[in-house]
Amino acid sequence: MEGREDGQGARRRDAGNDAERDQRPQNAPPPRAAVLHHETPWGPGAAGQGARPGLELRLHRARHGPPPTAAAVYQDRHDAGGRAGVRVAFDSHAHLQDPAFERDREKVIARAEEAGVSGMLLCGYDTHSNLETLAIAAGHPAVFAAVGFHPHEAKDVTAEMLETLAGQAARPDVVAVGEIGLDFYRDHSPQDAQLRVLKAQLEIAEAVAKPVSVHSRAAEDACLEPLSAYAAGRGWAPGTPPVGIMHCFGGTLEQARRYVDVGFLISIACPITYPSNEESRRMAAGLPLEAIVVETDSPYLPPQKLRGRRNEPANVWRAIEAVAAARGESVASVAAATTHNATRIFGVTLPTKVGIS
């Protein structure tokens, strides 16, 4: 694992260690699910034709239609048995295409849905994972696709690869561009190459009018200028929907506020549960709730009680509980707000089968 356990996670390059992960189901049984009805999933659709950044691309809304209001997402729904008070969560960043999930991916998704995780954003990071992301999301109404090149890949990203990415990003079943960004903590790609590829992907996101999911490890200050320019290009202004998410943000509260001020949400992950990670708890308490989403970064960065094991989307509730504790608010209110924030930025409506009653 490349991510600091007290801050931002990052994709691990050494796939040889995947066999060492504990892939057993979690010890605790998932909460009882309210059985409602799935929406009919859309198929993957035809891949968009290659388009270079800067050329005109058709704009698409997310596959599940316009975002609902908070009241619509969190109304006191009833299942077939008359049970009320359905509670849902949204994991705003996960990597279910990772080899760690090859043996039991369907069970992992089912566990998440049974635990009330009604939305999961699956982020690509290279050519192969982008294709896998599209395939997985096509078969699961609660899984949404984002495509992009991780900063570790920047030195190998060609113009042709960016052209392919532009076509993928234009597809109606892709709701965001990511995982993109800068990583100055490791030296997998030179910083100038990282910045070049980040700017190219921001141009793609601007052309298709879709939000970005940004990795900024040890580069929280360096990302601000290009992301501010992207937000301006998207026409962001206070009161309009955000244009990006700072994934598993590992900076300070003060740095986080700078991103909120230019149109970004701050994503808080399971390391908020680590005793040493006081800054994440300070961030959770100090930011407005409308600026926060939550994530797992699965299979990385499990919560404190599961450290050393594989993470999965069902554990996003641990992040929600920690945010609620830091703020002195209820788990239900934090789950409602962060899920609304995610559905708003991605422009999606959640399937109705999922929820905890």
Tab-separated table of C-alpha atoms in Angstrom:
chain	number	residue	atom	x	y	z
A	1	MET	CA	0.000	0.000	0.000
A	2	GLU	CA	1.398	3.368	-0.992
A	3	GLY	CA	-1.021	5.529	0.951
A	4	ARG	CA	-0.112	6.950	4.301
A	5	GLU	CA	-2.395	5.399	6.856
A	6	ASP	CA	-3.026	8.835	8.324
A	7	GLY	CA	-3.741	10.567	5.048
A	8	GLN	CA	-4.320	10.109	1.348
A	9	GLY	CA	-4.352	6.676	-0.231
A	10	ALA	CA	-2.810	5.723	-3.531
A	11	ARG	CA	-3.010	2.802	-5.909
A	12	ARG	CA	-0.487	0.102	-5.051
A	13	ARG	CA	1.695	-0.952	-8.007
A	14	ASP	CA	2.955	-4.243	-6.552
A	15	ALA	CA	0.129	-6.546	-7.557
A	16	GLY	CA	2.172	-9.518	-6.380
A	17	ASN	CA	1.138	-8.769	-2.818
A	18	ASP	CA	-2.558	-9.085	-3.641
A	19	ALA	CA	-2.542	-12.774	-2.719
A	20	GLU	CA	-1.584	-11.818	0.810
A	21	ARG	CA	-4.767	-9.824	1.346
A	22	ASP	CA	-7.381	-11.339	3.635
A	23	GLN	CA	-10.411	-11.724	1.368
A	24	ARG	CA	-12.719	-13.370	3.878
A	25	PRO	CA	-16.109	-11.724	4.484
A	26	GLN	CA	-16.163	-9.209	7.312
A	27	ASN	CA	-16.708	-10.748	10.749
A	28	ALA	CA	-19.801	-8.746	11.536
A	29	PRO	CA	-22.944	-9.554	9.510
A	30	PRO	CA	-24.237	-6.651	7.430
A	31	PRO	CA	-27.281	-4.711	8.605
A	32	ARG	CA	-30.624	-5.982	7.372
A	33	ALA	CA	-31.429	-4.519	3.968
A	34	ALA	CA	-34.737	-3.042	2.949
A	35	VAL	CA	-35.790	-4.867	-0.224
A	36	LEU	CA	-37.129	-2.393	-2.738
A	37	HIS	CA	-36.869	-2.486	-6.518
A	38	HIS	CA	-33.849	-2.053	-8.759
A	39	GLU	CA	-33.993	0.434	-11.548
A	40	THR	CA	-33.277	-1.164	-14.888
A	41	PRO	CA	-29.564	-0.679	-15.534
A	42	TRP	CA	-28.453	0.970	-18.694
A	43	GLY	CA	-26.015	-0.898	-20.864
A	44	PRO	CA	-22.526	0.399	-21.482
A	45	GLY	CA	-23.486	2.023	-24.750
A	46	ALA	CA	-21.249	2.395	-27.742
A	47	ALA	CA	-17.838	3.785	-27.037
A	48	GLY	CA	-17.484	7.389	-28.071
A	49	GLN	CA	-15.329	8.215	-31.047
A	50	GLY	CA	-11.843	9.408	-30.192
A	51	ALA	CA	-11.675	13.155	-29.618
A	52	ARG	CA	-8.674	15.267	-28.820
A	53	PRO	CA	-8.811	17.665	-25.871
A	54	GLY	CA	-10.027	21.014	-27.067
A	55	LEU	CA	-12.245	19.637	-29.854
A	56	GLU	CA	-15.989	19.784	-29.520
A	57	LEU	CA	-17.450	16.730	-27.800
A	58	ARG	CA	-21.079	15.872	-27.262
A	59	LEU	CA	-22.197	16.546	-23.697
A	60	HIS	CA	-23.997	13.795	-21.819
A	61	ARG	CA	-25.884	13.603	-18.574
A	62	ALA	CA	-25.132	10.697	-16.267
A	63	ARG	CA	-26.871	7.440	-17.134
A	64	HIS	CA	-29.438	7.595	-14.328
A	65	GLY	CA	-30.755	11.066	-15.103
A	66	PRO	CA	-30.743	14.351	-13.198
A	67	PRO	CA	-29.712	14.437	-9.545
A	68	PRO	CA	-32.567	14.303	-7.058
A	69	THR	CA	-33.011	16.740	-4.253
A	70	ALA	CA	-31.922	15.720	-0.781
A	71	ALA	CA	-35.561	15.245	0.166
A	72	ALA	CA	-36.113	12.925	-2.795
A	73	VAL	CA	-33.104	10.779	-1.957
A	74	TYR	CA	-33.804	10.674	1.756
A	75	GLN	CA	-37.555	10.574	1.954
A	76	ASP	CA	-38.875	8.088	4.529
A	77	ARG	CA	-39.163	5.250	2.051
A	78	HIS	CA	-40.968	1.975	2.774
A	79	ASP	CA	-40.102	-1.491	1.531
A	80	ALA	CA	-42.568	-4.200	0.555
A	81	GLY	CA	-42.977	-5.175	4.213
A	82	GLY	CA	-43.903	-1.662	5.268
A	83	ARG	CA	-40.596	-0.956	7.026
A	84	ALA	CA	-39.739	2.735	7.000
A	85	GLY	CA	-36.745	4.968	7.496
A	86	VAL	CA	-34.454	3.652	4.758
A	87	ARG	CA	-30.883	4.914	5.210
A	88	VAL	CA	-28.304	5.033	2.399
A	89	ALA	CA	-24.648	5.920	1.864
A	90	PHE	CA	-22.438	6.719	-1.140
A	91	ASP	CA	-18.813	5.566	-1.483
A	92	SER	CA	-17.359	8.334	-3.638
A	93	HIS	CA	-14.110	6.540	-4.558
A	94	ALA	CA	-13.316	2.829	-4.852
A	95	HIS	CA	-11.279	0.463	-7.041
A	96	LEU	CA	-13.356	-2.696	-7.338
A	97	GLN	CA	-11.484	-3.548	-10.535
A	98	ASP	CA	-8.361	-4.149	-8.430
A	99	PRO	CA	-6.967	-7.735	-8.498
A	100	ALA	CA	-7.778	-7.947	-4.781
A	101	PHE	CA	-11.444	-8.350	-5.766
A	102	GLU	CA	-11.059	-10.888	-8.586
A	103	ARG	CA	-12.304	-13.836	-6.522
A	104	ASP	CA	-15.337	-12.271	-4.852
A	105	ARG	CA	-16.246	-8.981	-6.536
A	106	GLU	CA	-19.949	-9.831	-6.798
A	107	LYS	CA	-20.107	-10.697	-3.104
A	108	VAL	CA	-18.342	-7.448	-2.213
A	109	ILE	CA	-20.881	-5.422	-4.188
A	110	ALA	CA	-23.740	-7.392	-2.634
A	111	ARG	CA	-22.356	-6.779	0.865
A	112	ALA	CA	-22.165	-3.076	0.126
A	113	GLU	CA	-25.765	-2.962	-1.070
A	114	GLU	CA	-26.940	-4.979	1.940
A	115	ALA	CA	-25.138	-2.483	4.176
A	116	GLY	CA	-27.026	0.401	2.585
A	117	VAL	CA	-24.307	1.633	0.231
A	118	SER	CA	-26.560	2.618	-2.635
A	119	GLY	CA	-23.888	4.329	-4.725
A	120	MET	CA	-20.242	3.531	-5.454
A	121	LEU	CA	-17.981	5.508	-7.776
A	122	LEU	CA	-15.488	3.155	-9.402
A	123	CYS	CA	-12.394	5.091	-10.539
A	124	GLY	CA	-10.039	3.944	-13.273
A	125	TYR	CA	-6.322	4.673	-13.193
A	126	ASP	CA	-4.821	3.227	-16.404
A	127	THR	CA	-5.932	1.855	-19.777
A	128	HIS	CA	-6.881	-1.608	-18.526
A	129	SER	CA	-8.632	-0.471	-15.358
A	130	ASN	CA	-10.664	2.086	-17.305
A	131	LEU	CA	-12.060	-0.698	-19.494
A	132	GLU	CA	-12.778	-2.867	-16.458
A	133	THR	CA	-14.496	0.045	-14.745
A	134	LEU	CA	-16.879	0.463	-17.659
A	135	ALA	CA	-17.664	-3.254	-17.728
A	136	ILE	CA	-18.312	-3.551	-13.986
A	137	ALA	CA	-20.488	-0.440	-13.814
A	138	ALA	CA	-22.560	-1.622	-16.784
A	139	GLY	CA	-23.773	-4.623	-14.803
A	140	HIS	CA	-24.553	-2.952	-11.477
A	141	PRO	CA	-27.025	-0.069	-11.054
A	142	ALA	CA	-25.352	1.045	-7.805
A	143	VAL	CA	-21.880	1.266	-9.390
A	144	PHE	CA	-20.928	4.343	-11.419
A	145	ALA	CA	-17.907	4.751	-13.671
A	146	ALA	CA	-15.088	7.282	-13.760
A	147	VAL	CA	-12.130	6.991	-16.131
A	148	GLY	CA	-8.697	8.554	-15.937
A	149	PHE	CA	-4.946	8.135	-15.617
A	150	HIS	CA	-3.390	8.113	-12.143
A	151	PRO	CA	-0.345	10.405	-11.795
A	152	HIS	CA	1.888	7.345	-11.343
A	153	GLU	CA	1.104	6.470	-14.987
A	154	ALA	CA	1.900	9.916	-16.397
A	155	LYS	CA	5.281	9.090	-17.943
A	156	ASP	CA	3.655	6.396	-20.104
A	157	VAL	CA	0.531	8.309	-21.186
A	158	THR	CA	0.564	9.124	-24.909
A	159	ALA	CA	-1.529	11.426	-27.071
A	160	GLU	CA	-3.347	8.378	-28.427
A	161	MET	CA	-4.195	7.228	-24.909
A	162	LEU	CA	-5.595	10.656	-24.091
A	163	GLU	CA	-7.648	10.543	-27.277
A	164	THR	CA	-9.143	7.221	-26.210
A	165	LEU	CA	-9.825	8.621	-22.749
A	166	ALA	CA	-11.652	11.588	-24.257
A	167	GLY	CA	-13.958	9.225	-26.101
A	168	GLN	CA	-14.613	7.214	-22.952
A	169	ALA	CA	-15.236	10.328	-20.874
A	170	ALA	CA	-17.886	11.477	-23.360
A	171	ARG	CA	-19.951	8.332	-22.862
A	172	PRO	CA	-23.265	8.798	-21.026
A	173	ASP	CA	-22.436	5.963	-18.621
A	174	VAL	CA	-19.298	7.752	-17.394
A	175	VAL	CA	-20.090	10.252	-14.638
A	176	ALA	CA	-16.624	11.658	-13.865
A	177	VAL	CA	-12.989	11.839	-14.959
A	178	GLY	CA	-10.682	10.211	-12.430
A	179	GLU	CA	-8.544	9.169	-10.768
A	180	ILE	CA	-6.315	12.009	-11.942
A	181	GLY	CA	-3.975	14.411	-10.188
A	182	LEU	CA	-0.452	14.821	-8.849
A	183	ASP	CA	1.616	12.637	-6.518
A	184	PHE	CA	4.874	14.213	-5.358
A	185	TYR	CA	5.328	11.698	-2.534
A	186	ARG	CA	6.678	9.011	-4.858
A	187	ASP	CA	8.754	9.231	-8.035
A	188	HIS	CA	6.866	6.887	-10.341
A	189	SER	CA	6.540	9.706	-12.905
A	190	PRO	CA	8.407	13.026	-13.223
A	191	GLN	CA	6.518	16.021	-11.908
A	192	ASP	CA	6.477	17.777	-15.282
A	193	ALA	CA	4.917	14.701	-16.901
A	194	GLN	CA	2.332	14.508	-14.127
A	195	LEU	CA	1.369	18.135	-14.613
A	196	ARG	CA	1.134	17.715	-18.392
A	197	VAL	CA	-1.176	14.712	-18.102
A	198	LEU	CA	-3.267	16.348	-15.374
A	199	LYS	CA	-3.863	19.438	-17.502
A	200	ALA	CA	-4.758	17.313	-20.527
A	201	GLN	CA	-7.313	15.372	-18.493
A	202	LEU	CA	-8.768	18.557	-17.048
A	203	GLU	CA	-9.259	19.767	-20.619
A	204	ILE	CA	-11.114	16.545	-21.371
A	205	ALA	CA	-13.304	16.928	-18.277
A	206	GLU	CA	-14.072	20.519	-19.200
A	207	ALA	CA	-14.963	19.526	-22.767
A	208	VAL	CA	-17.460	16.900	-21.606
A	209	ALA	CA	-18.662	18.986	-18.623
A	210	LYS	CA	-18.050	16.288	-16.043
A	211	PRO	CA	-16.514	16.479	-12.559
A	212	VAL	CA	-13.069	15.193	-11.658
A	213	SER	CA	-11.802	12.947	-8.856
A	214	VAL	CA	-8.375	14.239	-7.851
A	215	HIS	CA	-5.397	12.566	-6.177
A	216	SER	CA	-3.128	15.161	-4.543
A	217	ARG	CA	-0.672	13.315	-2.328
A	218	ALA	CA	2.104	15.659	-1.142
A	219	ALA	CA	0.871	17.997	-3.885
A	220	GLU	CA	-2.040	19.733	-2.181
A	221	ASP	CA	-0.664	23.190	-2.998
A	222	ALA	CA	0.569	22.282	-6.488
A	223	CYS	CA	-2.872	21.070	-7.597
A	224	LEU	CA	-4.651	24.294	-6.685
A	225	GLU	CA	-3.707	26.401	-9.721
A	226	PRO	CA	-4.659	23.905	-12.463
A	227	LEU	CA	-7.827	22.890	-10.629
A	228	SER	CA	-8.843	26.517	-10.118
A	229	ALA	CA	-8.386	27.109	-13.848
A	230	TYR	CA	-10.498	24.048	-14.630
A	231	ALA	CA	-13.261	25.225	-12.274
A	232	ALA	CA	-13.250	28.634	-13.941
A	233	GLY	CA	-13.488	26.954	-17.331
A	234	ARG	CA	-16.507	25.005	-16.111
A	235	GLY	CA	-18.099	28.306	-15.092
A	236	TRP	CA	-18.248	27.394	-11.428
A	237	ALA	CA	-19.610	30.058	-9.060
A	238	PRO	CA	-20.786	29.926	-5.432
A	239	GLY	CA	-24.190	28.287	-5.274
A	240	THR	CA	-23.657	26.135	-8.368
A	241	PRO	CA	-22.869	22.400	-8.195
A	242	PRO	CA	-19.248	21.529	-7.381
A	243	VAL	CA	-16.967	20.516	-10.235
A	244	GLY	CA	-14.616	18.087	-8.508
A	245	ILE	CA	-13.681	16.024	-5.474
A	246	MET	CA	-10.370	16.026	-3.641
A	247	HIS	CA	-10.115	12.278	-3.140
A	248	CYS	CA	-9.010	11.023	0.294
A	249	PHE	CA	-7.679	14.480	1.006
A	250	GLY	CA	-4.501	14.387	3.088
A	251	GLY	CA	-3.861	18.100	3.490
A	252	THR	CA	-4.813	20.494	6.247
A	253	LEU	CA	-8.144	22.090	7.037
A	254	GLU	CA	-6.796	25.367	5.687
A	255	GLN	CA	-5.806	23.752	2.389
A	256	ALA	CA	-9.171	22.021	2.173
A	257	ARG	CA	-10.969	25.340	2.543
A	258	ARG	CA	-9.055	26.727	-0.446
A	259	TYR	CA	-10.427	23.926	-2.604
A	260	VAL	CA	-13.955	24.395	-1.302
A	261	ASP	CA	-13.637	28.072	-2.219
A	262	VAL	CA	-12.988	27.184	-5.883
A	263	GLY	CA	-15.736	24.583	-6.282
A	264	PHE	CA	-14.427	21.286	-4.909
A	265	LEU	CA	-15.752	18.817	-2.373
A	266	ILE	CA	-13.437	17.218	0.184
A	267	SER	CA	-13.586	13.439	0.459
A	268	ILE	CA	-12.900	11.886	3.848
A	269	ALA	CA	-11.890	8.226	3.969
A	270	CYS	CA	-11.542	5.532	6.626
A	271	PRO	CA	-8.169	6.797	7.958
A	272	ILE	CA	-10.237	9.324	9.907
A	273	THR	CA	-10.698	6.401	12.317
A	274	TYR	CA	-6.945	6.127	13.019
A	275	PRO	CA	-5.974	7.495	16.449
A	276	SER	CA	-3.076	9.497	14.971
A	277	ASN	CA	-5.152	11.175	12.271
A	278	GLU	CA	-6.320	14.212	14.194
A	279	GLU	CA	-6.156	16.442	11.103
A	280	SER	CA	-8.886	14.475	9.315
A	281	ARG	CA	-11.154	14.819	12.340
A	282	ARG	CA	-10.364	18.536	12.476
A	283	MET	CA	-11.263	18.759	8.794
A	284	ALA	CA	-14.508	16.869	9.304
A	285	ALA	CA	-15.502	19.241	12.102
A	286	GLY	CA	-14.327	22.443	10.434
A	287	LEU	CA	-15.759	22.158	6.922
A	288	PRO	CA	-19.413	22.808	6.093
A	289	LEU	CA	-21.250	19.510	5.700
A	290	GLU	CA	-22.282	20.450	2.172
A	291	ALA	CA	-18.573	20.382	1.236
A	292	ILE	CA	-17.945	16.794	2.402
A	293	VAL	CA	-18.267	13.385	0.771
A	294	VAL	CA	-16.980	10.055	2.082
A	295	GLU	CA	-15.125	7.148	0.512
A	296	THR	CA	-13.237	3.916	1.168
A	297	ASP	CA	-10.554	3.956	-1.570
A	298	SER	CA	-11.096	0.187	-1.538
A	299	PRO	CA	-9.153	-2.067	-1.394
A	300	TYR	CA	-6.822	0.352	0.399
A	301	LEU	CA	-6.933	2.197	3.739
A	302	PRO	CA	-9.290	0.056	5.834
A	303	PRO	CA	-10.773	1.482	9.043
A	304	GLN	CA	-8.889	1.145	12.322
A	305	LYS	CA	-10.553	-2.080	13.452
A	306	LEU	CA	-9.735	-3.787	10.131
A	307	ARG	CA	-6.198	-2.550	9.550
A	308	GLY	CA	-4.067	-5.059	7.692
A	309	ARG	CA	-7.100	-6.367	5.813
A	310	ARG	CA	-8.666	-5.522	2.500
A	311	ASN	CA	-11.043	-2.579	2.554
A	312	GLU	CA	-14.396	-2.629	0.755
A	313	PRO	CA	-17.293	-0.210	0.135
A	314	ALA	CA	-19.472	-1.545	2.971
A	315	ASN	CA	-16.939	0.001	5.345
A	316	VAL	CA	-17.803	3.529	4.231
A	317	TRP	CA	-20.122	3.613	7.250
A	318	ARG	CA	-17.029	3.688	9.481
A	319	ALA	CA	-15.969	6.945	7.825
A	320	ILE	CA	-19.494	8.329	8.159
A	321	GLU	CA	-19.613	7.442	11.857
A	322	ALA	CA	-16.258	9.135	12.474
A	323	VAL	CA	-17.311	12.283	10.615
A	324	ALA	CA	-20.535	12.368	12.636
A	325	ALA	CA	-18.615	11.969	15.900
A	326	ALA	CA	-16.185	14.746	14.974
A	327	ARG	CA	-19.067	17.088	14.167
A	328	GLY	CA	-21.323	16.093	17.050
A	329	GLU	CA	-24.085	15.188	14.598
A	330	SER	CA	-26.097	12.052	13.935
A	331	VAL	CA	-24.848	9.306	11.642
A	332	ALA	CA	-28.117	9.531	9.706
A	333	SER	CA	-27.724	13.248	9.004
A	334	VAL	CA	-24.116	12.856	7.834
A	335	ALA	CA	-25.048	9.881	5.636
A	336	ALA	CA	-27.917	11.854	4.127
A	337	ALA	CA	-25.850	14.956	3.437
A	338	THR	CA	-22.797	13.204	2.009
A	339	THR	CA	-24.929	11.017	-0.234
A	340	HIS	CA	-26.828	14.047	-1.482
A	341	ASN	CA	-23.526	15.814	-2.152
A	342	ALA	CA	-22.316	12.836	-4.190
A	343	THR	CA	-25.501	12.428	-6.220
A	344	ARG	CA	-25.519	16.148	-6.945
A	345	ILE	CA	-21.964	16.337	-8.251
A	346	PHE	CA	-22.222	13.143	-10.324
A	347	GLY	CA	-25.732	13.864	-11.590
A	348	VAL	CA	-27.084	10.432	-10.692
A	349	THR	CA	-30.195	8.908	-9.184
A	350	LEU	CA	-29.634	5.936	-6.899
A	351	PRO	CA	-31.202	2.498	-7.328
A	352	THR	CA	-34.031	1.944	-4.867
A	353	LYS	CA	-33.301	-1.622	-3.763
A	354	VAL	CA	-30.519	-0.528	-1.455
A	355	GLY	CA	-30.906	0.834	2.069
A	356	ILE	CA	-30.838	0.065	5.770
A	357	SER	CA	-34.163	0.208	7.566
